[in-house]
Tab-separated table of C-alpha atoms in Angstrom:
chain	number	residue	atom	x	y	z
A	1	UNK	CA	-13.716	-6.287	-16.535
A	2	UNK	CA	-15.917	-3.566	-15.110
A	3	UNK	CA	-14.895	-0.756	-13.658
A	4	UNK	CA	-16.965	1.369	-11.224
A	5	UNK	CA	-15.104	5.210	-10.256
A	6	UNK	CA	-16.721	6.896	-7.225
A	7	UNK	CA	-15.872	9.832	-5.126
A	8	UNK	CA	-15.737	10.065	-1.364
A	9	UNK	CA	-15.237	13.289	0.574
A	10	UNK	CA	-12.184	11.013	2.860
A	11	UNK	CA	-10.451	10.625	-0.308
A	12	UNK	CA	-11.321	11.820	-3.887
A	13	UNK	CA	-11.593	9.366	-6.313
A	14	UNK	CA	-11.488	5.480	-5.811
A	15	UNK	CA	-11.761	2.841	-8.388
A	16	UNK	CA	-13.182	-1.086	-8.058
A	17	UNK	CA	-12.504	-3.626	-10.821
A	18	UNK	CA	-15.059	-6.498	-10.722
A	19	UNK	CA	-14.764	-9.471	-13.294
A	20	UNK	CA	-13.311	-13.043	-14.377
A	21	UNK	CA	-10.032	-13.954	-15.226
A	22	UNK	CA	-8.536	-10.102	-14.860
A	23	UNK	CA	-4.865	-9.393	-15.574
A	24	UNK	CA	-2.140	-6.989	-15.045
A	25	UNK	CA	-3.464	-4.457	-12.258
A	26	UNK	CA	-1.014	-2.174	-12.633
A	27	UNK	CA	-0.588	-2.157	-15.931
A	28	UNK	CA	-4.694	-1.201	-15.952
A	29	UNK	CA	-4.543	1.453	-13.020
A	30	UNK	CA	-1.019	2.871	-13.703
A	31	UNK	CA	-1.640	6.745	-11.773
A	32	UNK	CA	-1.892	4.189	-8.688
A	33	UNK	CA	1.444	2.708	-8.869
A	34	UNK	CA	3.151	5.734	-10.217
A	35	UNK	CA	5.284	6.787	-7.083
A	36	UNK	CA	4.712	3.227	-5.040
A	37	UNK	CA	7.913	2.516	-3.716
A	38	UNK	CA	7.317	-0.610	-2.053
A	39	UNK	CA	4.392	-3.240	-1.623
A	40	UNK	CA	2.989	-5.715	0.759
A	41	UNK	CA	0.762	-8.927	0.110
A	42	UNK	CA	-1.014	-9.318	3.314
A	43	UNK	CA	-2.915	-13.130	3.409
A	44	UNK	CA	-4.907	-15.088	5.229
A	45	UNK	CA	-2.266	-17.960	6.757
A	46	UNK	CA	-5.074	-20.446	6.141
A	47	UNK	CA	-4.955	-19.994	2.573
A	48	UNK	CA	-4.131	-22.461	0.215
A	49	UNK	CA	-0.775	-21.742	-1.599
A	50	UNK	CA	-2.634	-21.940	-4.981
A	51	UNK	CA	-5.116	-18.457	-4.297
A	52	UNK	CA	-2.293	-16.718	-3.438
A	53	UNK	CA	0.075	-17.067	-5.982
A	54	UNK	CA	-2.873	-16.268	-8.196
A	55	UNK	CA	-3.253	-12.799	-6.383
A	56	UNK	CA	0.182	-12.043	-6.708
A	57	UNK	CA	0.195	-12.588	-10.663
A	58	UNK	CA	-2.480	-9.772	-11.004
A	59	UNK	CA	0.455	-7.123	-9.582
A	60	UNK	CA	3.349	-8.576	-11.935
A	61	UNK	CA	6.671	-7.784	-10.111
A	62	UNK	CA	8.925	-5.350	-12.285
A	63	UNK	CA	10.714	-2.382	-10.570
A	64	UNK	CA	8.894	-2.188	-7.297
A	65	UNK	CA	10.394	-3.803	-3.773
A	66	UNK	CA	7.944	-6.757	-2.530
A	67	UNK	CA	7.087	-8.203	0.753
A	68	UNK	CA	4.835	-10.856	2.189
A	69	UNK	CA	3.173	-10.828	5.506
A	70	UNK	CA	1.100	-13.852	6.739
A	71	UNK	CA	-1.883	-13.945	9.176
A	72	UNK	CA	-3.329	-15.723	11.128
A	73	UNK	CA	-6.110	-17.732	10.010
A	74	UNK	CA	-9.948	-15.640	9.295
A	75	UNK	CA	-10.977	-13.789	12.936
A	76	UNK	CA	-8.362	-14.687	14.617
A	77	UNK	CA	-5.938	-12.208	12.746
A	78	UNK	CA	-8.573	-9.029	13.781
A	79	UNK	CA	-7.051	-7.431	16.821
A	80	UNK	CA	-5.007	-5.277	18.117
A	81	UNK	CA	-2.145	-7.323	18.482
A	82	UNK	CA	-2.031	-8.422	15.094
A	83	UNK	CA	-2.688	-4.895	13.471
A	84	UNK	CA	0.497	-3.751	15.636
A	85	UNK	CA	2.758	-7.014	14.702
A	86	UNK	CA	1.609	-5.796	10.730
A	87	UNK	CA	3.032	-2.311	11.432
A	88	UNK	CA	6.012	-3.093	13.326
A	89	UNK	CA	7.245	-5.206	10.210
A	90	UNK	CA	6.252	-2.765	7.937
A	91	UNK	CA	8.195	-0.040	9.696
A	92	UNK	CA	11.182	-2.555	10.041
A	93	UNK	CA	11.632	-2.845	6.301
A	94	UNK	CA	11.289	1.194	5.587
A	95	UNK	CA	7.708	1.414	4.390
A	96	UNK	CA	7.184	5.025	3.793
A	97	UNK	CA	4.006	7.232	3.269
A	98	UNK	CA	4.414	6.008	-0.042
A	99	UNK	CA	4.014	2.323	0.044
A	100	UNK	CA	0.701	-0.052	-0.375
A	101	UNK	CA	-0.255	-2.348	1.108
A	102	UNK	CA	-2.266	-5.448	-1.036
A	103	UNK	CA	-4.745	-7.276	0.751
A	104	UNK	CA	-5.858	-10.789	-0.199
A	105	UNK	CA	-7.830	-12.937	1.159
A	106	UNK	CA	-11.811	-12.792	2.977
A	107	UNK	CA	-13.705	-10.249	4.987
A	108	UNK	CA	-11.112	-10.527	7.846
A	109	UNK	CA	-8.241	-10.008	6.209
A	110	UNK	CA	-9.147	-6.980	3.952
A	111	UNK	CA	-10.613	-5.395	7.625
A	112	UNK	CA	-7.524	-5.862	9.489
A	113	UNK	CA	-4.960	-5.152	6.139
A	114	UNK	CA	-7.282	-1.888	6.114
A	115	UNK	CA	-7.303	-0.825	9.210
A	116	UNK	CA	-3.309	-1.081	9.462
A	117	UNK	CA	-2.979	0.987	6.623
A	118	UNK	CA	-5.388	4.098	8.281
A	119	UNK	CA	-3.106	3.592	11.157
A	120	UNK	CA	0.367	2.834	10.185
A	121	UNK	CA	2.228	7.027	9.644
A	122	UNK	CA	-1.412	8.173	9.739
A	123	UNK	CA	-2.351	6.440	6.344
A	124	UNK	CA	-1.080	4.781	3.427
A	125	UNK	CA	-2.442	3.199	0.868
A	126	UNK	CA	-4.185	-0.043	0.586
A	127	UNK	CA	-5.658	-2.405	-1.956
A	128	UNK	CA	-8.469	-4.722	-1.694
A	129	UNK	CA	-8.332	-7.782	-3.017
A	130	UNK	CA	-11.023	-10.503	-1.833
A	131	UNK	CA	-10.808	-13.813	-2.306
A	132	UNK	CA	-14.170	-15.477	-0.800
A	133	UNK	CA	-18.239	-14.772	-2.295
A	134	UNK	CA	-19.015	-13.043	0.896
A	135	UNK	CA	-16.002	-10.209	1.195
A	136	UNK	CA	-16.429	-9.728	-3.185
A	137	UNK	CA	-19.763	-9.076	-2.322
A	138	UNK	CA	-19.853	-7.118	0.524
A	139	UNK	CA	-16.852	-6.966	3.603
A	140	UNK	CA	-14.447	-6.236	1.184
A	141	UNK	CA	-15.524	-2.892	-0.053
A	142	UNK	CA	-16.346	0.500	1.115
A	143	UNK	CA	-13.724	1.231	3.468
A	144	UNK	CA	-14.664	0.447	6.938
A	145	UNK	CA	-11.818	-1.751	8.704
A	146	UNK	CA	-11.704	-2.860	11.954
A	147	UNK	CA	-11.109	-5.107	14.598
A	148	UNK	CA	-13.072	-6.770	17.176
A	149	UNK	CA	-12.679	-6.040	20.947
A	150	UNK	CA	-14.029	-8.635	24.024
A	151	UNK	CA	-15.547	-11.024	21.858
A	152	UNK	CA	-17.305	-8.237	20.164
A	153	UNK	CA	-17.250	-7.145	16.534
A	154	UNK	CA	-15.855	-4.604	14.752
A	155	UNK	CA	-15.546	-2.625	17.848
A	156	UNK	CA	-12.376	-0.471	17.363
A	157	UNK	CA	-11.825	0.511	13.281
A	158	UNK	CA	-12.113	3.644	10.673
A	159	UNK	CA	-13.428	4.767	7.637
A	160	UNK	CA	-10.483	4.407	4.917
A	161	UNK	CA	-11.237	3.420	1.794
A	162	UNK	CA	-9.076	1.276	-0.657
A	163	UNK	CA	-7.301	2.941	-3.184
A	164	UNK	CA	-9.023	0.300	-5.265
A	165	UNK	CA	-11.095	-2.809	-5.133
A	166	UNK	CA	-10.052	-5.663	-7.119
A	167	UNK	CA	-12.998	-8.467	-7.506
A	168	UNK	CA	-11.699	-11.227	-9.821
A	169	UNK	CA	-14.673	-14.145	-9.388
A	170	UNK	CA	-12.145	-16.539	-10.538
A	171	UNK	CA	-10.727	-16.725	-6.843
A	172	UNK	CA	-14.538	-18.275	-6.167
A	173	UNK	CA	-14.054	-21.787	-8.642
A	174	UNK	CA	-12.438	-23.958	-5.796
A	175	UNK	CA	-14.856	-22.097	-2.653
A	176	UNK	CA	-16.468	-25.400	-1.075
A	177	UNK	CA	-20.343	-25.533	-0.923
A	178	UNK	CA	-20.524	-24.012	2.644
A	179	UNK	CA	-18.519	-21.050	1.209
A	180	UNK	CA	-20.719	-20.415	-1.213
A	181	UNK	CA	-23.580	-20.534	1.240
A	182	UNK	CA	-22.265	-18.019	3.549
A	183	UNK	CA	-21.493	-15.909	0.618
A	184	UNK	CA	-24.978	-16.293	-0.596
A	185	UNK	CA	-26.359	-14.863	3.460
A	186	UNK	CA	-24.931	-11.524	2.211
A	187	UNK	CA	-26.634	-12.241	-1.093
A	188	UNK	CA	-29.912	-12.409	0.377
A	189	UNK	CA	-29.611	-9.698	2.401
A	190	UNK	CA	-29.117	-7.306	-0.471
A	191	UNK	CA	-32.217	-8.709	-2.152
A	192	UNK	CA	-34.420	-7.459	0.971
A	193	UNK	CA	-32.975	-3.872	1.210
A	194	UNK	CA	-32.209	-2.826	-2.842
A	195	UNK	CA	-34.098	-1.736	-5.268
A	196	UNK	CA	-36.557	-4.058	-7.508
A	197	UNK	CA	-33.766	-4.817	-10.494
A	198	UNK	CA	-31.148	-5.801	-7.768
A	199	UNK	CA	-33.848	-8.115	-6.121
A	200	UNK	CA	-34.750	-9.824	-9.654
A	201	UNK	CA	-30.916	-10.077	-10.233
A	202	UNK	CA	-30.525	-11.819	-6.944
A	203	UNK	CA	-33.395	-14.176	-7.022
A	204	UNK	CA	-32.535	-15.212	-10.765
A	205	UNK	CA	-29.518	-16.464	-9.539
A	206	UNK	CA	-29.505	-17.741	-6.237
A	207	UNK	CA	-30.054	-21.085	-7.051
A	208	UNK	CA	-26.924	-21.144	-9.545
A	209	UNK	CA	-24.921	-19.289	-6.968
A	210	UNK	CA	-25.349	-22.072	-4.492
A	211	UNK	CA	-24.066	-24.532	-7.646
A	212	UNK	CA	-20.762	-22.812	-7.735
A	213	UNK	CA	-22.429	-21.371	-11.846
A	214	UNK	CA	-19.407	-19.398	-12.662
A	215	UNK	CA	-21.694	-16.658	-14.590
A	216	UNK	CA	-24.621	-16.300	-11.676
A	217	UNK	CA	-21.318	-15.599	-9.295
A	218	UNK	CA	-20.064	-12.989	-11.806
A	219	UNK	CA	-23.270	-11.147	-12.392
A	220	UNK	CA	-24.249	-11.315	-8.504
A	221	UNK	CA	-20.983	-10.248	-7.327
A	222	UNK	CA	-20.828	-7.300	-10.201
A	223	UNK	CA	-24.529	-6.568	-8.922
A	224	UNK	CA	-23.780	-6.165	-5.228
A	225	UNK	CA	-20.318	-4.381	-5.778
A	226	UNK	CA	-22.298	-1.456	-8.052
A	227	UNK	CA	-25.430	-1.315	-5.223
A	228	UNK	CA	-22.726	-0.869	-2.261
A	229	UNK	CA	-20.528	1.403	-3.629
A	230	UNK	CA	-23.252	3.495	-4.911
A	231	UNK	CA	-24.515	3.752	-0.966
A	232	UNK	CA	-20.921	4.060	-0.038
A	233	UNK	CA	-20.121	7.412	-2.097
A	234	UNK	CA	-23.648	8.851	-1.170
A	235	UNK	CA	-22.927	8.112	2.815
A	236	UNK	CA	-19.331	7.010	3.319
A	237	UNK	CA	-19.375	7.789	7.274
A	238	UNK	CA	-22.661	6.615	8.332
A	239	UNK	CA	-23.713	10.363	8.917
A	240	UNK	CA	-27.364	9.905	6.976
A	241	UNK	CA	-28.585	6.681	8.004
A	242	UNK	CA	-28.206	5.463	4.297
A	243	UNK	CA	-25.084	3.202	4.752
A	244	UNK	CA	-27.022	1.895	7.885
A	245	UNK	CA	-29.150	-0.068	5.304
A	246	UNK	CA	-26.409	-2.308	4.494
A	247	UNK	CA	-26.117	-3.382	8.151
A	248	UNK	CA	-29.494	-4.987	8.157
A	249	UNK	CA	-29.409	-8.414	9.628
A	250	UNK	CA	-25.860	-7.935	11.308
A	251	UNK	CA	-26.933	-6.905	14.798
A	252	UNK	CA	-28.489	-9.840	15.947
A	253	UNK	CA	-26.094	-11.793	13.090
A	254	UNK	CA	-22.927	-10.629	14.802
A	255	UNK	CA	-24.098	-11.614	18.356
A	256	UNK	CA	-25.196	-14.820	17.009
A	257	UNK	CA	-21.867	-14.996	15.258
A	258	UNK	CA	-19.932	-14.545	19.106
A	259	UNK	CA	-22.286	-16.660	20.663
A	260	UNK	CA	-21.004	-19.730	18.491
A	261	UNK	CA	-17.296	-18.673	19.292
A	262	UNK	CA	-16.346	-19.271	15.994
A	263	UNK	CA	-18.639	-22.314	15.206
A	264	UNK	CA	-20.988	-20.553	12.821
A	265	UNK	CA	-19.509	-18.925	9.876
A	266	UNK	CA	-20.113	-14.991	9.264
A	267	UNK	CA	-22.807	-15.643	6.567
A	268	UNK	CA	-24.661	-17.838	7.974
A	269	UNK	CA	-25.109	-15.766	11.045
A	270	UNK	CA	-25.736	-13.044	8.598
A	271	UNK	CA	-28.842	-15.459	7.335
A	272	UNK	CA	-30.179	-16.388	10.723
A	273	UNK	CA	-29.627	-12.464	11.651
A	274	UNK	CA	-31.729	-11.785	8.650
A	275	UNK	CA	-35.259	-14.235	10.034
A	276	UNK	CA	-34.530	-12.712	13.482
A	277	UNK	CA	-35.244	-9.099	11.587
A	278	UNK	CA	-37.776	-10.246	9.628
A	279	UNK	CA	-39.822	-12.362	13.063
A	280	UNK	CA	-39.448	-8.913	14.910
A	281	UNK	CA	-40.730	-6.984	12.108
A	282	UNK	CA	-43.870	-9.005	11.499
A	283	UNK	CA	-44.435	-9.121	15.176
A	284	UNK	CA	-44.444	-5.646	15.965
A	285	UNK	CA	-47.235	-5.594	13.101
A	286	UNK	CA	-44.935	-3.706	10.551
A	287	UNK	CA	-44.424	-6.232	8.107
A	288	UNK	CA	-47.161	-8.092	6.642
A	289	UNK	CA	-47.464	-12.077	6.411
A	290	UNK	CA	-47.499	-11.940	2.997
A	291	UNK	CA	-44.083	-9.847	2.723
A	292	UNK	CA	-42.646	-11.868	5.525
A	293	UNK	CA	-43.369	-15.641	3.642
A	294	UNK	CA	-41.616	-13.886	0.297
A	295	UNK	CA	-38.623	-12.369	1.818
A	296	UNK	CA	-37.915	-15.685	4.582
A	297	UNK	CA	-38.526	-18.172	1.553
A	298	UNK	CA	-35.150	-16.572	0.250
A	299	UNK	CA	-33.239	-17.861	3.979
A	300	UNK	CA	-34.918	-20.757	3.162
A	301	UNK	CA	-33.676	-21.130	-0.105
A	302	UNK	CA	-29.997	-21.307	1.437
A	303	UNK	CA	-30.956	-24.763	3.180
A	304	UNK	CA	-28.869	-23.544	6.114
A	305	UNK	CA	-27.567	-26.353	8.627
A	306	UNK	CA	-28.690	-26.506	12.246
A	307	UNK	CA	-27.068	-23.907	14.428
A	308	UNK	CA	-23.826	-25.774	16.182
A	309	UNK	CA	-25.171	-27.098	19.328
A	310	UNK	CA	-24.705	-25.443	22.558
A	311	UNK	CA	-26.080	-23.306	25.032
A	312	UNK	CA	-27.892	-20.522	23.222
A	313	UNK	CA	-28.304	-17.637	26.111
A	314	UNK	CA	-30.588	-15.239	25.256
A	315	UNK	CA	-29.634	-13.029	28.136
A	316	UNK	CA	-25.807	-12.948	26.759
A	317	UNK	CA	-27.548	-12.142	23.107
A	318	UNK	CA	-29.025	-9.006	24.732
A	319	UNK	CA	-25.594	-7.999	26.473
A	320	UNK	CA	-24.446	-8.003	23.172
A	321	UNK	CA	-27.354	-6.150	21.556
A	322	UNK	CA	-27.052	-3.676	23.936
A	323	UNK	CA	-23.174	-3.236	23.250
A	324	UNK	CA	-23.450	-3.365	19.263
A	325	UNK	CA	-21.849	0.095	17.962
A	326	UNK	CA	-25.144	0.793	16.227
A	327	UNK	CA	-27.261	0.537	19.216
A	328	UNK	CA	-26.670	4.313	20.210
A	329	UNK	CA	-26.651	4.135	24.148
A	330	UNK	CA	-30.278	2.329	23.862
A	331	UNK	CA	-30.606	-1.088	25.369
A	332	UNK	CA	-31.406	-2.323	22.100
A	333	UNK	CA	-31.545	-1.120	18.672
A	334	UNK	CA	-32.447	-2.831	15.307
A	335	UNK	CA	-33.260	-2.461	11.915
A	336	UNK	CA	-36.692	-3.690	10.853
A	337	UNK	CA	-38.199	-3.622	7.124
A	338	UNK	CA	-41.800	-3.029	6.228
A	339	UNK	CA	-41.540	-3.773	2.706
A	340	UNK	CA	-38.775	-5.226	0.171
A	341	UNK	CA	-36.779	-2.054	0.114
A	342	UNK	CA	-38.147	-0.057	2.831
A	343	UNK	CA	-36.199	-0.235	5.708
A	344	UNK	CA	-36.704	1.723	9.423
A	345	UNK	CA	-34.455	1.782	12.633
A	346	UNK	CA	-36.517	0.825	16.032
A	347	UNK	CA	-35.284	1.649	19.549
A	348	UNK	CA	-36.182	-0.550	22.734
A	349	UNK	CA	-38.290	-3.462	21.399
A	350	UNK	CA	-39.947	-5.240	24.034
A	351	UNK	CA	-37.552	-8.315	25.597
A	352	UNK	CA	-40.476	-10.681	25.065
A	353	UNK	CA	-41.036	-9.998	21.216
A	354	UNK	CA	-36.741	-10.163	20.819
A	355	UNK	CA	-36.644	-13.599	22.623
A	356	UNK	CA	-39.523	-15.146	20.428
A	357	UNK	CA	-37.838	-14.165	17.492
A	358	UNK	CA	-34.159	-15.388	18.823
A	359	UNK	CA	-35.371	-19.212	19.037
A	360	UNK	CA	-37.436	-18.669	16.234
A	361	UNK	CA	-34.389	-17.331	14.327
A	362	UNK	CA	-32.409	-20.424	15.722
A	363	UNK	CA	-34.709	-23.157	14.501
């Protein structure tokens, strides 16, 4: 197990535990369990049975009063509603400013478990415990929860970080291939925007990731973990445009991901997200071809499927665009890379470059 300690202004010290086969949480973080008088599992209802009793032997019961709260399955559990039905039980059964709540399962769950806890008696704890390739390697950490708002992402949420971060790869074995693949989208994306060693890393093991290699998933999840909490502690808030980086690919990747009304999983919206950056970029002459054939062979490498068929609007894309959180009040805003690395924010492309690269993105 690895262990990676950061500080953030919103809360001192926080801790993540990446690894295989960990063991006895509490008996490994004891000062965060000290005066806990009572803990929730929060899970995905779509689950199987199997991943969570596995979560729940990494907090052994002894002392401490235990609950379990289902929800619904993946997006469908990020709104308002459900972050109010969370808190209503919790208050129902005496949670105090002391309690924690433990939060199993994908990107969804650990947003809305998260956001519940900033909300619920103005902030309790929370632990983060994800169970799929994409939320170990990215939604799961670094402390920004939310949920989404008229079909948009992400929309309403905060900045409060999880007392701790518990990555245990194991949780990966039975992910199906698709899983893997929408896992490896996030993957992908952290090749393009880190630094050379975290690149190498990536494209080492991509191939093996996609193969369900126990190791490659270890070391890529370990990888990305260390890389975003590093950006995390240096620009928890989004105040310095640093965190920003980690959002590359998710403007047009979200819209695509609302367009498919739930027919195109998260990472592989992520991916397509990713060639619609990279198309603009080389078309408004700031990436070069040769840059743009080595960082698209890496989508490529993910063999994505077709995009589910359907009526793909580009005029609804650009409502969408123009609504994204990170557009600023601009009519459109995205981020664009130059290099492997080197990443800039552009304001108000032209309509006719963005719709070139929205069907090429889609092909």
């Amino acid at each position: 197990m690895k262990v990676f300690n950061f500080t953030v202004k919103s809360r001192g010290a926080v801790a993540a535990a990446v690894g295989r086969d960990l063991a006895n949480i509490q008996a490994a973080f004891p000062a965060l369990f000290a005066k806990t008088d009572k803990f929730c599992f929060v899970t995905d209802g779509g689950a199987p049975k199997s991943l969570k009793v596995r979560a729940m032997t990494l907090f052994p019961a002894k002392k401490t009063e235990q609950h379990r709260y289902e929800l619904p399955p993946s997006e469908a559990a990020k709104t308002l509603e459900q972050a109010g039905k969370l808190c209503a039980f919790l208050f129902a059964r005496g949670f105090s400013r002391n309690s924690l709540l433990i939060a199993v399962g994908g990107g969804a769950t650990t947003d809305l478990t998260g956001f519940a806890a900033s909300i619920y008696m103005r902030g309790i704890k929370w632990i983060s415990v994800p169970t799929t390739f994409l939320a170990q390697a990215d939604a799961g950490l670094g402390g920004k929860t939310a949920v989404n708002l008229a079909g948009a992402k992400n929309i309403a949420g905060t900045f409060h970080q999880p007392a701790l971060a518990v990555c245990d790869t194991a949780f990966l074995d039975s992910l199906p291939h698709a899983e893997l693949r929408s896992g490896a989208g996030e993957l992908v994306k952290y090749a393009m925007i880190g630094p050379a060693a975290l690149r190498r890393t990536i494209q080492r093991n991509l191939a093996k990731t996609l193969s369900g290699d126990r190791a490659a998933l270890t070391t890529c999840v370990t990888a990305c973990a260390a890389f975003k909490l590093r950006i995390t502690a240096k620009d928890e808030r989004d105040a310095t445009g640093l965190r920003e980086t980690l959002n590359f690919g998710h403007t047009a990747g979200h819209a695509f991901e609302a367009l498919a009304a739930g027919r195109l999983a998260h990472g592989a919206a992520v991916a397509r997200g990713l060639r619609f950056a990279l198309l603009v970029s080389a078309r408004t002459g700031r990436l070069a071809p040769a840059a743009f054939k080595q960082l698209d062979s890496l989508i490529t490498a993910l063999r994505l499927p077709p995009p589910p068929a359907g009526r793909w609007d580009f005029r609804k894309f650009m409502t969408l665009v123009s609504k994204d959180k990170k557009a600023r009040g601009a009519q459109n805003r995205f981020l664009l890379i130059t290099a492997p690395g080197r990443l800039t924010a552009v304001e108000n492309i032209k309509s006719a470059t963005l719709k070139s690269a929205f069907h090429g993105a889609l092909k």
